[in-house]
């Protein structure tokens, strides 16, 4: 699948899964110095490959008639300082709830480790600005996900599929936490408990074959 075809496919899935409403949210995928990004102001489930602009890592438009997403500077800032090959940004409901009410998403489930543990909330700045890009970059340091205050969430990955799955996981973790707060006080896993999970995943038990 070409980079632009991938954007169409995952744009459609993002809308189908309710992670994105209308034109909110944007995706990008990188290959070498080029980045295919979803266009500004287009519904993510109605994209065609030609609609998706291609920019270079410096931010120059290389191909396409439509303007790149207004959040493209944030995507490019992330590519500049991480090994990410894809970035997914949405205004998913539970992610946005946490980003609007908290300063971080504590690890209440061990799957949070797949995103780097605690998910930080990047300080608020106007959408599309270099300030927001810098804040997101700082919150993402050493992690696969960040939330953006009063805005939404962003995830990265080695492929668009990985970045997309990270967005689904981030939304699930936020939903568990928010729903947990409605029932009681969610227990946060300790450093020790999280270290034990890492240890366990590195040394899975092997089932002996029956003689
Ligand atoms: Zn946004």
PDB file of C-alpha atoms and ligand atoms in Angstrom:
ATOM      1  CA  UNK A   1       0.000   0.000   0.000  1.00  0.00           C
ATOM      2  CA  UNK A   2       1.355   3.448  -0.877  1.00  0.00           C
ATOM      3  CA  UNK A   3       1.739   6.021   1.887  1.00  0.00           C
ATOM      4  CA  UNK A   4      -1.312   7.907   0.631  1.00  0.00           C
ATOM      5  CA  UNK A   5      -3.399   4.725   0.423  1.00  0.00           C
ATOM      6  CA  UNK A   6      -2.470   3.958   4.027  1.00  0.00           C
ATOM      7  CA  UNK A   7      -3.801   7.371   5.094  1.00  0.00           C
ATOM      8  CA  UNK A   8      -7.129   6.626   3.372  1.00  0.00           C
ATOM      9  CA  UNK A   9      -7.370   3.192   4.987  1.00  0.00           C
ATOM     10  CA  UNK A  10      -6.554   4.303   8.547  1.00  0.00           C
ATOM     11  CA  UNK A  11      -8.551   7.526   8.165  1.00  0.00           C
ATOM     12  CA  UNK A  12     -11.601   5.393   7.376  1.00  0.00           C
ATOM     13  CA  UNK A  13     -10.921   3.075  10.331  1.00  0.00           C
ATOM     14  CA  UNK A  14     -10.463   6.028  12.707  1.00  0.00           C
ATOM     15  CA  UNK A  15     -13.916   7.355  11.796  1.00  0.00           C
ATOM     16  CA  UNK A  16     -15.491   3.869  11.876  1.00  0.00           C
ATOM     17  CA  UNK A  17     -14.180   3.289  15.403  1.00  0.00           C
ATOM     18  CA  UNK A  18     -15.417   6.675  16.577  1.00  0.00           C
ATOM     19  CA  UNK A  19     -11.907   7.965  17.299  1.00  0.00           C
ATOM     20  CA  UNK A  20     -12.486  10.875  14.949  1.00  0.00           C
ATOM     21  CA  UNK A  21     -15.585  12.961  14.257  1.00  0.00           C
ATOM     22  CA  UNK A  22     -15.736  14.721  10.881  1.00  0.00           C
ATOM     23  CA  UNK A  23     -12.554  16.599  10.034  1.00  0.00           C
ATOM     24  CA  UNK A  24     -10.995  16.505  13.514  1.00  0.00           C
ATOM     25  CA  UNK A  25      -7.783  14.517  13.787  1.00  0.00           C
ATOM     26  CA  UNK A  26      -4.982  13.927  11.327  1.00  0.00           C
ATOM     27  CA  UNK A  27      -2.535  11.209  10.339  1.00  0.00           C
ATOM     28  CA  UNK A  28       0.849  11.133   8.689  1.00  0.00           C
ATOM     29  CA  UNK A  29       3.298   8.497   7.552  1.00  0.00           C
ATOM     30  CA  UNK A  30       6.926   9.001   6.620  1.00  0.00           C
ATOM     31  CA  UNK A  31       9.301   7.461   4.096  1.00  0.00           C
ATOM     32  CA  UNK A  32      12.795   8.906   3.935  1.00  0.00           C
ATOM     33  CA  UNK A  33      12.552  12.696   3.660  1.00  0.00           C
ATOM     34  CA  UNK A  34       8.913  12.640   2.558  1.00  0.00           C
ATOM     35  CA  UNK A  35       5.792  12.679   4.709  1.00  0.00           C
ATOM     36  CA  UNK A  36       2.292  11.954   3.423  1.00  0.00           C
ATOM     37  CA  UNK A  37      -0.262  13.757   5.586  1.00  0.00           C
ATOM     38  CA  UNK A  38      -4.030  14.062   5.632  1.00  0.00           C
ATOM     39  CA  UNK A  39      -5.339  17.298   4.079  1.00  0.00           C
ATOM     40  CA  UNK A  40      -6.751  20.251   5.979  1.00  0.00           C
ATOM     41  CA  UNK A  41     -10.527  20.331   6.347  1.00  0.00           C
ATOM     42  CA  UNK A  42     -11.343  16.947   4.785  1.00  0.00           C
ATOM     43  CA  UNK A  43     -13.391  14.165   6.409  1.00  0.00           C
ATOM     44  CA  UNK A  44     -10.986  11.333   7.193  1.00  0.00           C
ATOM     45  CA  UNK A  45     -13.369   8.647   5.934  1.00  0.00           C
ATOM     46  CA  UNK A  46     -13.778  10.323   2.534  1.00  0.00           C
ATOM     47  CA  UNK A  47     -10.136  10.620   1.529  1.00  0.00           C
ATOM     48  CA  UNK A  48      -8.723   9.536  -1.811  1.00  0.00           C
ATOM     49  CA  UNK A  49      -4.962   9.087  -2.311  1.00  0.00           C
ATOM     50  CA  UNK A  50      -4.683  12.178  -4.573  1.00  0.00           C
ATOM     51  CA  UNK A  51      -6.274  14.330  -1.857  1.00  0.00           C
ATOM     52  CA  UNK A  52      -3.396  13.638   0.537  1.00  0.00           C
ATOM     53  CA  UNK A  53      -0.523  16.125   0.264  1.00  0.00           C
ATOM     54  CA  UNK A  54       3.101  15.056   0.452  1.00  0.00           C
ATOM     55  CA  UNK A  55       5.510  17.394   2.222  1.00  0.00           C
ATOM     56  CA  UNK A  56       9.207  17.062   2.899  1.00  0.00           C
ATOM     57  CA  UNK A  57      10.586  17.011   6.438  1.00  0.00           C
ATOM     58  CA  UNK A  58      11.349  20.745   6.165  1.00  0.00           C
ATOM     59  CA  UNK A  59       7.671  21.483   5.569  1.00  0.00           C
ATOM     60  CA  UNK A  60       7.745  22.246   1.821  1.00  0.00           C
ATOM     61  CA  UNK A  61       4.776  20.998  -0.190  1.00  0.00           C
ATOM     62  CA  UNK A  62       6.063  18.433  -2.702  1.00  0.00           C
ATOM     63  CA  UNK A  63       2.859  17.009  -4.146  1.00  0.00           C
ATOM     64  CA  UNK A  64      -0.908  17.534  -3.962  1.00  0.00           C
ATOM     65  CA  UNK A  65      -3.460  20.288  -4.554  1.00  0.00           C
ATOM     66  CA  UNK A  66      -4.918  20.490  -1.056  1.00  0.00           C
ATOM     67  CA  UNK A  67      -3.220  22.110   1.918  1.00  0.00           C
ATOM     68  CA  UNK A  68      -1.690  19.740   4.496  1.00  0.00           C
ATOM     69  CA  UNK A  69      -3.431  19.434   7.884  1.00  0.00           C
ATOM     70  CA  UNK A  70      -3.006  22.485  10.119  1.00  0.00           C
ATOM     71  CA  UNK A  71      -1.303  20.190  12.643  1.00  0.00           C
ATOM     72  CA  UNK A  72       1.472  19.261  10.166  1.00  0.00           C
ATOM     73  CA  UNK A  73       4.107  21.331  12.080  1.00  0.00           C
ATOM     74  CA  UNK A  74       3.471  19.102  15.124  1.00  0.00           C
ATOM     75  CA  UNK A  75       3.898  15.947  13.013  1.00  0.00           C
ATOM     76  CA  UNK A  76       7.154  17.269  11.527  1.00  0.00           C
ATOM     77  CA  UNK A  77       8.467  18.291  14.954  1.00  0.00           C
ATOM     78  CA  UNK A  78       7.883  14.732  16.174  1.00  0.00           C
ATOM     79  CA  UNK A  79       9.708  13.247  13.158  1.00  0.00           C
ATOM     80  CA  UNK A  80      12.614  15.592  13.803  1.00  0.00           C
ATOM     81  CA  UNK A  81      13.394  14.189  17.256  1.00  0.00           C
ATOM     82  CA  UNK A  82      12.055  10.613  17.306  1.00  0.00           C
ATOM     83  CA  UNK A  83      12.469   7.468  15.235  1.00  0.00           C
ATOM     84  CA  UNK A  84       8.727   7.535  14.490  1.00  0.00           C
ATOM     85  CA  UNK A  85       7.620   6.720  10.941  1.00  0.00           C
ATOM     86  CA  UNK A  86       3.963   7.537  11.568  1.00  0.00           C
ATOM     87  CA  UNK A  87       1.934   9.935  13.734  1.00  0.00           C
ATOM     88  CA  UNK A  88      -1.765   9.739  14.631  1.00  0.00           C
ATOM     89  CA  UNK A  89      -3.623  12.627  16.267  1.00  0.00           C
ATOM     90  CA  UNK A  90      -7.295  12.496  17.274  1.00  0.00           C
ATOM     91  CA  UNK A  91      -9.819  14.252  19.506  1.00  0.00           C
ATOM     92  CA  UNK A  92     -11.130  10.914  20.806  1.00  0.00           C
ATOM     93  CA  UNK A  93     -13.616  11.320  23.665  1.00  0.00           C
ATOM     94  CA  UNK A  94     -11.929   9.725  26.666  1.00  0.00           C
ATOM     95  CA  UNK A  95      -8.468  10.948  25.680  1.00  0.00           C
ATOM     96  CA  UNK A  96      -9.832  14.469  25.484  1.00  0.00           C
ATOM     97  CA  UNK A  97     -11.619  14.098  28.835  1.00  0.00           C
ATOM     98  CA  UNK A  98      -8.335  13.158  30.536  1.00  0.00           C
ATOM     99  CA  UNK A  99      -6.453  15.895  28.639  1.00  0.00           C
ATOM    100  CA  UNK A 100      -9.006  18.445  29.858  1.00  0.00           C
ATOM    101  CA  UNK A 101      -9.042  17.456  33.528  1.00  0.00           C
ATOM    102  CA  UNK A 102      -5.643  16.003  34.428  1.00  0.00           C
ATOM    103  CA  UNK A 103      -1.919  16.564  34.076  1.00  0.00           C
ATOM    104  CA  UNK A 104      -1.135  12.931  33.277  1.00  0.00           C
ATOM    105  CA  UNK A 105      -2.718   9.518  32.765  1.00  0.00           C
ATOM    106  CA  UNK A 106      -1.399   7.289  35.560  1.00  0.00           C
ATOM    107  CA  UNK A 107      -0.686   3.628  34.773  1.00  0.00           C
ATOM    108  CA  UNK A 108      -3.712   1.825  36.191  1.00  0.00           C
ATOM    109  CA  UNK A 109      -3.265  -1.099  33.790  1.00  0.00           C
ATOM    110  CA  UNK A 110      -0.002  -2.808  32.813  1.00  0.00           C
ATOM    111  CA  UNK A 111      -0.735  -2.293  29.107  1.00  0.00           C
ATOM    112  CA  UNK A 112       0.192   1.353  29.723  1.00  0.00           C
ATOM    113  CA  UNK A 113       3.779   0.094  29.441  1.00  0.00           C
ATOM    114  CA  UNK A 114       3.195  -0.358  25.705  1.00  0.00           C
ATOM    115  CA  UNK A 115       2.912   3.436  25.502  1.00  0.00           C
ATOM    116  CA  UNK A 116       5.854   4.105  27.847  1.00  0.00           C
ATOM    117  CA  UNK A 117       4.031   4.034  31.224  1.00  0.00           C
ATOM    118  CA  UNK A 118       2.669   7.350  32.489  1.00  0.00           C
ATOM    119  CA  UNK A 119       1.166   9.353  29.606  1.00  0.00           C
ATOM    120  CA  UNK A 120       1.950  13.055  30.024  1.00  0.00           C
ATOM    121  CA  UNK A 121      -0.416  15.860  29.098  1.00  0.00           C
ATOM    122  CA  UNK A 122       1.369  18.442  26.933  1.00  0.00           C
ATOM    123  CA  UNK A 123       0.775  22.025  28.021  1.00  0.00           C
ATOM    124  CA  UNK A 124      -1.962  23.871  26.166  1.00  0.00           C
ATOM    125  CA  UNK A 125      -1.123  26.025  23.145  1.00  0.00           C
ATOM    126  CA  UNK A 126      -3.188  27.119  20.131  1.00  0.00           C
ATOM    127  CA  UNK A 127      -3.620  24.363  17.533  1.00  0.00           C
ATOM    128  CA  UNK A 128      -1.170  24.342  14.646  1.00  0.00           C
ATOM    129  CA  UNK A 129       1.408  26.568  16.387  1.00  0.00           C
ATOM    130  CA  UNK A 130       5.122  25.878  16.911  1.00  0.00           C
ATOM    131  CA  UNK A 131       4.438  26.223  20.678  1.00  0.00           C
ATOM    132  CA  UNK A 132       2.023  23.295  20.584  1.00  0.00           C
ATOM    133  CA  UNK A 133       4.501  21.271  18.494  1.00  0.00           C
ATOM    134  CA  UNK A 134       7.240  21.938  21.088  1.00  0.00           C
ATOM    135  CA  UNK A 135       4.969  21.048  24.013  1.00  0.00           C
ATOM    136  CA  UNK A 136       3.926  17.766  22.370  1.00  0.00           C
ATOM    137  CA  UNK A 137       7.505  16.897  21.550  1.00  0.00           C
ATOM    138  CA  UNK A 138       8.490  17.374  25.207  1.00  0.00           C
ATOM    139  CA  UNK A 139       5.581  15.248  26.490  1.00  0.00           C
ATOM    140  CA  UNK A 140       6.418  12.470  24.022  1.00  0.00           C
ATOM    141  CA  UNK A 141      10.034  12.124  25.093  1.00  0.00           C
ATOM    142  CA  UNK A 142      10.792   8.418  25.513  1.00  0.00           C
ATOM    143  CA  UNK A 143       7.126   7.501  24.965  1.00  0.00           C
ATOM    144  CA  UNK A 144       4.736   6.325  22.274  1.00  0.00           C
ATOM    145  CA  UNK A 145       1.860   8.567  23.324  1.00  0.00           C
ATOM    146  CA  UNK A 146       0.992  11.951  24.770  1.00  0.00           C
ATOM    147  CA  UNK A 147      -2.183  13.850  25.521  1.00  0.00           C
ATOM    148  CA  UNK A 148      -2.619  17.502  24.567  1.00  0.00           C
ATOM    149  CA  UNK A 149      -4.301  19.720  27.180  1.00  0.00           C
ATOM    150  CA  UNK A 150      -7.903  20.642  26.270  1.00  0.00           C
ATOM    151  CA  UNK A 151      -7.362  19.147  22.821  1.00  0.00           C
ATOM    152  CA  UNK A 152      -6.815  15.389  22.293  1.00  0.00           C
ATOM    153  CA  UNK A 153      -4.131  12.745  21.965  1.00  0.00           C
ATOM    154  CA  UNK A 154      -1.169  11.863  19.778  1.00  0.00           C
ATOM    155  CA  UNK A 155       0.651   8.570  19.251  1.00  0.00           C
ATOM    156  CA  UNK A 156       3.646   7.481  17.223  1.00  0.00           C
ATOM    157  CA  UNK A 157       4.890   4.222  15.760  1.00  0.00           C
ATOM    158  CA  UNK A 158       7.331   2.536  13.410  1.00  0.00           C
ATOM    159  CA  UNK A 159       4.391   2.043  11.020  1.00  0.00           C
ATOM    160  CA  UNK A 160       1.008   3.709  10.619  1.00  0.00           C
ATOM    161  CA  UNK A 161      -0.607   0.500  11.864  1.00  0.00           C
ATOM    162  CA  UNK A 162       1.466   0.686  15.075  1.00  0.00           C
ATOM    163  CA  UNK A 163       0.703   4.362  15.630  1.00  0.00           C
ATOM    164  CA  UNK A 164      -2.996   3.651  15.007  1.00  0.00           C
ATOM    165  CA  UNK A 165      -3.056   0.717  17.444  1.00  0.00           C
ATOM    166  CA  UNK A 166      -1.324   2.956  20.007  1.00  0.00           C
ATOM    167  CA  UNK A 167      -4.149   5.485  19.586  1.00  0.00           C
ATOM    168  CA  UNK A 168      -6.734   2.740  20.181  1.00  0.00           C
ATOM    169  CA  UNK A 169      -4.850   1.601  23.286  1.00  0.00           C
ATOM    170  CA  UNK A 170      -4.501   5.177  24.581  1.00  0.00           C
ATOM    171  CA  UNK A 171      -8.244   5.701  24.190  1.00  0.00           C
ATOM    172  CA  UNK A 172      -8.976   2.387  25.948  1.00  0.00           C
ATOM    173  CA  UNK A 173      -6.667   3.253  28.868  1.00  0.00           C
ATOM    174  CA  UNK A 174      -8.269   6.696  29.208  1.00  0.00           C
ATOM    175  CA  UNK A 175     -11.738   5.135  29.136  1.00  0.00           C
ATOM    176  CA  UNK A 176     -10.819   2.594  31.839  1.00  0.00           C
ATOM    177  CA  UNK A 177      -9.405   5.374  34.006  1.00  0.00           C
ATOM    178  CA  UNK A 178     -12.316   7.777  33.523  1.00  0.00           C
ATOM    179  CA  UNK A 179     -14.924   5.040  34.102  1.00  0.00           C
ATOM    180  CA  UNK A 180     -12.881   3.825  37.085  1.00  0.00           C
ATOM    181  CA  UNK A 181     -13.076   7.302  38.633  1.00  0.00           C
ATOM    182  CA  UNK A 182     -16.851   7.059  38.385  1.00  0.00           C
ATOM    183  CA  UNK A 183     -16.873   3.891  40.472  1.00  0.00           C
ATOM    184  CA  UNK A 184     -14.140   4.602  43.019  1.00  0.00           C
ATOM    185  CA  UNK A 185     -10.498   5.502  43.278  1.00  0.00           C
ATOM    186  CA  UNK A 186      -8.502   3.635  40.604  1.00  0.00           C
ATOM    187  CA  UNK A 187      -5.381   1.979  42.031  1.00  0.00           C
ATOM    188  CA  UNK A 188      -2.207   3.101  40.283  1.00  0.00           C
ATOM    189  CA  UNK A 189       0.404   0.402  39.648  1.00  0.00           C
ATOM    190  CA  UNK A 190       3.678   0.953  41.510  1.00  0.00           C
ATOM    191  CA  UNK A 191       7.113   1.192  39.871  1.00  0.00           C
ATOM    192  CA  UNK A 192       7.843  -2.227  41.337  1.00  0.00           C
ATOM    193  CA  UNK A 193       4.703  -3.796  39.875  1.00  0.00           C
ATOM    194  CA  UNK A 194       5.479  -2.304  36.471  1.00  0.00           C
ATOM    195  CA  UNK A 195       9.097  -3.505  36.612  1.00  0.00           C
ATOM    196  CA  UNK A 196       7.794  -7.006  37.377  1.00  0.00           C
ATOM    197  CA  UNK A 197       5.616  -6.848  34.241  1.00  0.00           C
ATOM    198  CA  UNK A 198       8.620  -5.917  32.109  1.00  0.00           C
ATOM    199  CA  UNK A 199      10.620  -8.751  33.695  1.00  0.00           C
ATOM    200  CA  UNK A 200       7.796 -11.211  33.066  1.00  0.00           C
ATOM    201  CA  UNK A 201       7.402 -10.176  29.427  1.00  0.00           C
ATOM    202  CA  UNK A 202      11.136 -10.624  28.854  1.00  0.00           C
ATOM    203  CA  UNK A 203      11.109 -14.080  30.450  1.00  0.00           C
ATOM    204  CA  UNK A 204       7.820 -15.782  29.558  1.00  0.00           C
ATOM    205  CA  UNK A 205       7.290 -19.212  31.125  1.00  0.00           C
ATOM    206  CA  UNK A 206       7.835 -22.108  28.772  1.00  0.00           C
ATOM    207  CA  UNK A 207       5.376 -24.967  28.946  1.00  0.00           C
ATOM    208  CA  UNK A 208       7.203 -28.301  29.052  1.00  0.00           C
ATOM    209  CA  UNK A 209       6.150 -30.773  26.373  1.00  0.00           C
ATOM    210  CA  UNK A 210       4.427 -33.884  27.692  1.00  0.00           C
ATOM    211  CA  UNK A 211       6.855 -36.803  27.516  1.00  0.00           C
TER     212      UNK A 211
HETATM  213 ZN1  LIG B   1      -6.365  18.494  16.892  1.00  0.00          ZN
END
